[in-house]
Short mmCIF file of C-alpha atoms in Angstrom, two decimals:
data_model
loop_
_atom_site.label_atom_id
_atom_site.label_comp_id
_atom_site.label_asym_id
_atom_site.label_seq_id
_atom_site.Cartn_x
_atom_site.Cartn_y
_atom_site.Cartn_z
CA UNK A 1 0.05 0.04 0.01
CA UNK A 2 0.89 3.64 -0.08
CA UNK A 3 1.21 6.08 2.88
CA UNK A 4 1.08 9.87 2.13
CA UNK A 5 1.45 12.39 4.91
CA UNK A 6 0.92 16.23 4.56
CA UNK A 7 -0.08 18.89 7.16
CA UNK A 8 -3.73 19.30 7.70
CA UNK A 9 -3.73 23.17 7.80
CA UNK A 10 -1.57 26.09 7.18
CA UNK A 11 -2.08 29.85 7.34
CA UNK A 12 -0.02 32.60 5.71
CA UNK A 13 -0.47 36.29 4.71
CA UNK A 14 -0.74 37.83 1.43
CA UNK A 15 2.53 38.33 -0.32
CA UNK A 16 4.38 35.77 1.87
CA UNK A 17 6.11 32.39 0.86
CA UNK A 18 4.70 29.05 2.16
CA UNK A 19 6.13 25.62 1.74
CA UNK A 20 3.78 22.63 1.91
CA UNK A 21 5.48 19.35 2.66
CA UNK A 22 4.55 15.88 1.72
CA UNK A 23 6.21 12.56 2.74
CA UNK A 24 5.34 9.35 1.18
CA UNK A 25 6.04 5.53 1.26
CA UNK A 26 5.29 3.54 -1.93
CA UNK A 27 6.44 0.77 -4.18
CA UNK A 28 6.61 1.28 -7.96
CA UNK A 29 6.82 5.02 -7.66
CA UNK A 30 6.55 6.68 -11.14
CA UNK A 31 5.82 10.39 -10.22
CA UNK A 32 4.43 12.92 -7.82
CA UNK A 33 1.57 15.42 -8.53
CA UNK A 34 0.38 18.49 -6.77
CA UNK A 35 -3.07 19.55 -7.30
CA UNK A 36 -4.95 22.59 -6.07
CA UNK A 37 -8.61 22.13 -4.94
CA UNK A 38 -11.12 24.81 -4.11
CA UNK A 39 -14.16 23.85 -2.08
CA UNK A 40 -16.67 21.87 -4.07
CA UNK A 41 -14.64 21.83 -7.17
CA UNK A 42 -12.36 19.33 -8.88
CA UNK A 43 -8.71 19.32 -8.41
CA UNK A 44 -6.54 21.17 -10.85
CA UNK A 45 -2.97 20.22 -11.84
CA UNK A 46 -0.22 22.31 -10.56
CA UNK A 47 3.00 20.38 -10.95
CA UNK A 48 4.56 16.96 -11.63
CA UNK A 49 7.89 15.57 -10.38
CA UNK A 50 9.55 12.33 -11.37
CA UNK A 51 13.07 13.06 -11.17
CA UNK A 52 14.94 14.45 -8.04
CA UNK A 53 15.13 18.33 -7.97
CA UNK A 54 13.12 21.47 -8.30
CA UNK A 55 10.42 22.25 -11.06
CA UNK A 56 9.53 25.98 -11.21
CA UNK A 57 6.48 27.35 -12.81
CA UNK A 58 5.68 30.87 -12.07
CA UNK A 59 4.78 31.46 -8.48
CA UNK A 60 4.72 27.76 -7.88
CA UNK A 61 7.72 25.43 -7.47
CA UNK A 62 7.78 21.74 -6.53
CA UNK A 63 10.70 19.73 -5.20
CA UNK A 64 11.19 15.93 -5.03
CA UNK A 65 13.78 13.68 -3.34
CA UNK A 66 12.97 10.01 -4.25
CA UNK A 67 15.50 8.62 -1.76
CA UNK A 68 13.90 10.66 1.20
CA UNK A 69 10.13 10.00 -0.14
CA UNK A 70 9.76 13.80 0.25
CA UNK A 71 8.39 16.49 -1.82
CA UNK A 72 7.31 20.10 -1.25
CA UNK A 73 5.21 22.74 -2.91
CA UNK A 74 6.53 26.30 -2.83
CA UNK A 75 4.08 29.16 -3.18
CA UNK A 76 5.51 32.59 -3.58
CA UNK A 77 3.83 36.17 -3.52
CA UNK A 78 0.71 34.66 -2.04
CA UNK A 79 -2.53 35.90 -3.15
CA UNK A 80 -5.97 35.51 -1.43
CA UNK A 81 -7.23 33.38 -4.21
CA UNK A 82 -4.39 30.79 -3.27
CA UNK A 83 -6.65 29.88 -0.19
CA UNK A 84 -7.45 26.21 -1.18
CA UNK A 85 -6.71 22.75 -0.37
CA UNK A 86 -3.39 21.42 -1.84
CA UNK A 87 -3.23 17.72 -2.60
CA UNK A 88 -0.08 15.68 -3.00
CA UNK A 89 -0.75 12.64 -5.06
CA UNK A 90 1.79 9.77 -5.66
CA UNK A 91 1.75 7.81 -8.88
CA UNK A 92 2.71 4.13 -8.64
CA UNK A 93 2.79 1.33 -11.12
CA UNK A 94 1.94 -2.23 -10.13
CA UNK A 95 0.60 -3.80 -13.32
CA UNK A 96 -1.13 -0.47 -14.03
CA UNK A 97 -0.69 3.08 -12.94
CA UNK A 98 -2.85 4.52 -9.99
CA UNK A 99 -2.91 7.79 -8.28
CA UNK A 100 -3.06 7.91 -4.44
CA UNK A 101 -3.88 11.26 -2.92
CA UNK A 102 -2.96 12.62 0.48
CA UNK A 103 -5.40 14.08 2.71
CA UNK A 104 -4.63 17.56 1.51
CA UNK A 105 -3.47 20.70 3.15
CA UNK A 106 -5.84 23.44 3.67
CA UNK A 107 -4.06 26.73 3.16
CA UNK A 108 -5.68 29.89 4.32
CA UNK A 109 -4.13 33.30 3.03
CA UNK A 110 -5.19 36.25 5.08
CA UNK A 111 -4.76 39.97 4.23
CA UNK B 1 -7.38 20.97 -24.32
CA UNK B 2 -7.94 17.87 -22.02
CA UNK B 3 -11.41 18.76 -20.87
CA UNK B 4 -13.59 16.46 -18.87
CA UNK B 5 -17.13 17.00 -18.24
CA UNK B 6 -19.49 15.41 -15.73
CA UNK B 7 -23.27 15.25 -15.63
CA UNK B 8 -25.20 16.01 -13.68
CA UNK B 9 -23.25 18.47 -11.28
CA UNK B 10 -25.72 17.93 -8.55
CA UNK B 11 -28.39 15.34 -7.80
CA UNK B 12 -30.66 14.73 -4.91
CA UNK B 13 -32.56 11.44 -4.74
CA UNK B 14 -34.66 9.42 -2.43
CA UNK B 15 -33.19 6.30 -0.68
CA UNK B 16 -33.36 3.17 -2.58
CA UNK B 17 -33.22 4.77 -5.99
CA UNK B 18 -30.47 4.38 -8.52
CA UNK B 19 -28.51 7.31 -9.83
CA UNK B 20 -26.37 7.58 -12.99
CA UNK B 21 -23.43 9.93 -13.46
CA UNK B 22 -21.89 10.44 -16.75
CA UNK B 23 -18.18 11.54 -17.36
CA UNK B 24 -17.01 12.44 -20.76
CA UNK B 25 -13.71 13.49 -22.29
CA UNK B 26 -14.53 16.18 -24.65
CA UNK B 27 -11.42 16.73 -26.82
CA UNK B 28 -9.29 13.54 -26.31
CA UNK B 29 -9.74 9.97 -26.28
CA UNK B 30 -9.64 8.44 -22.72
CA UNK B 31 -8.45 4.76 -22.76
CA UNK B 32 -8.70 4.91 -18.98
CA UNK B 33 -11.10 6.64 -16.62
CA UNK B 34 -11.15 6.75 -12.89
CA UNK B 35 -13.87 7.26 -10.34
CA UNK B 36 -13.14 8.87 -7.00
CA UNK B 37 -15.35 9.57 -3.98
CA UNK B 38 -14.52 12.58 -1.65
CA UNK B 39 -16.29 13.07 1.73
CA UNK B 40 -16.20 16.50 3.42
CA UNK B 41 -12.78 17.62 4.33
CA UNK B 42 -11.31 14.26 3.27
CA UNK B 43 -9.08 13.35 0.42
CA UNK B 44 -10.09 11.74 -2.87
CA UNK B 45 -10.50 8.08 -2.55
CA UNK B 46 -10.16 5.90 -5.65
CA UNK B 47 -13.09 3.70 -6.23
CA UNK B 48 -12.39 2.14 -9.56
CA UNK B 49 -10.46 2.10 -12.63
CA UNK B 50 -12.18 1.84 -15.95
CA UNK B 51 -10.64 0.70 -19.13
CA UNK B 52 -12.57 1.18 -22.38
CA UNK B 53 -14.15 -2.08 -23.40
CA UNK B 54 -13.33 -4.11 -20.33
CA UNK B 55 -14.58 -4.65 -16.90
CA UNK B 56 -13.73 -2.01 -14.18
CA UNK B 57 -11.12 -2.76 -11.58
CA UNK B 58 -12.52 -1.94 -8.11
CA UNK B 59 -10.49 -0.91 -5.09
CA UNK B 60 -10.66 -2.85 -1.89
CA UNK B 61 -13.92 -2.17 0.02
CA UNK B 62 -15.79 -0.80 -3.02
CA UNK B 63 -18.89 -2.86 -3.86
CA UNK B 64 -18.87 -3.63 -7.53
CA UNK B 65 -22.49 -4.58 -7.39
CA UNK B 66 -23.40 -1.28 -5.84
CA UNK B 67 -21.31 0.95 -7.96
CA UNK B 68 -21.71 -0.12 -11.55
CA UNK B 69 -19.22 1.21 -13.96
CA UNK B 70 -19.52 1.18 -17.82
CA UNK B 71 -16.76 2.36 -20.07
CA UNK B 72 -18.49 1.72 -23.43
CA UNK B 73 -16.55 4.15 -25.68
CA UNK B 74 -13.31 6.11 -25.57
CA UNK B 75 -15.01 9.32 -24.47
CA UNK B 76 -17.78 8.04 -22.00
CA UNK B 77 -17.87 6.19 -18.66
CA UNK B 78 -20.85 6.07 -16.35
CA UNK B 79 -21.09 5.36 -12.60
CA UNK B 80 -24.51 3.96 -11.45
CA UNK B 81 -25.00 4.08 -7.74
CA UNK B 82 -27.59 1.41 -7.26
CA UNK B 83 -30.17 1.46 -4.34
CA UNK B 84 -28.50 4.65 -2.86
CA UNK B 85 -28.67 5.27 0.87
CA UNK B 86 -27.87 8.28 2.82
CA UNK B 87 -24.30 7.10 3.55
CA UNK B 88 -23.57 7.21 -0.18
CA UNK B 89 -23.94 10.82 -0.20
CA UNK B 90 -20.65 12.25 -1.36
CA UNK B 91 -18.80 14.35 -4.04
CA UNK B 92 -18.07 11.90 -6.93
CA UNK B 93 -15.27 13.00 -9.22
CA UNK B 94 -14.10 11.23 -12.43
CA UNK B 95 -10.86 11.63 -14.17
CA UNK B 96 -9.50 10.58 -17.49
CA UNK B 97 -6.04 9.65 -18.77
CA UNK B 98 -5.22 10.26 -22.40
CA UNK B 99 -3.33 7.33 -24.16
CA UNK B 100 -2.01 4.08 -22.66
CA UNK B 101 -0.64 3.38 -19.34
CA UNK B 102 2.85 4.88 -19.10
CA UNK B 103 5.13 6.48 -16.79
CA UNK B 104 3.47 9.86 -17.00
CA UNK B 105 0.13 9.39 -15.22
CA UNK B 106 -1.52 12.67 -15.45
CA UNK B 107 -5.30 12.68 -15.05
CA UNK B 108 -7.65 15.27 -16.09
CA UNK B 109 -10.50 15.71 -13.67
CA UNK B 110 -14.23 16.52 -14.22
CA UNK B 111 -15.89 19.07 -12.20
CA UNK B 112 -17.54 16.38 -9.88
CA UNK B 113 -21.12 15.50 -9.02
CA UNK B 114 -22.56 16.21 -5.63
CA UNK B 115 -24.94 13.37 -4.68
CA UNK B 116 -27.30 13.72 -1.80
CA UNK B 117 -29.47 10.79 -0.76
CA UNK B 118 -32.43 11.64 1.29
#
């Protein structure tokens, strides 16, 4: 099975930087996704990492260390609209690929 | 590109009735579609994986006779909740993957269906 752990809640202020961590244990790892989900809506894709290192995309960056089973999502220049749940999802292959989601980190951005 | 739609977006039904939810990939062919369920403030839980033209693969603990999945074409999968009960009330989300299973497993999500069983 897979075990994915991320903080339940985080708070930050507008304009700040926040880092959301995700640790995982899995077999057959073949990538890690970060999704953003607003309440009552479907998740939207933010980033994908399969190799170690940092992937930067505008205000969002994601880091992966496969040996440590660790990833983080970095959000810069926070805006109010960034208040949402951030889901870490691990892709694994065991005959076919599946995505297993963490419980999500609810980020609240305040003025 | 890579748009997935779901219908209906919201449904309220009486206990004991059946509800069908449709998931469509609008601008790509989805060889594999996935059905998830999400309870309030909880994560997405995979219910089943559906491959076009074959039987769905259900996750442990998901009753295949209660949650009927049909993936008759490359652009449509349906989930039927049979004899729905209040505990089936949840947010059901489908996703679709373009192309065959590979190392890149990005899934495109539909907008979700909010099911309320009275």
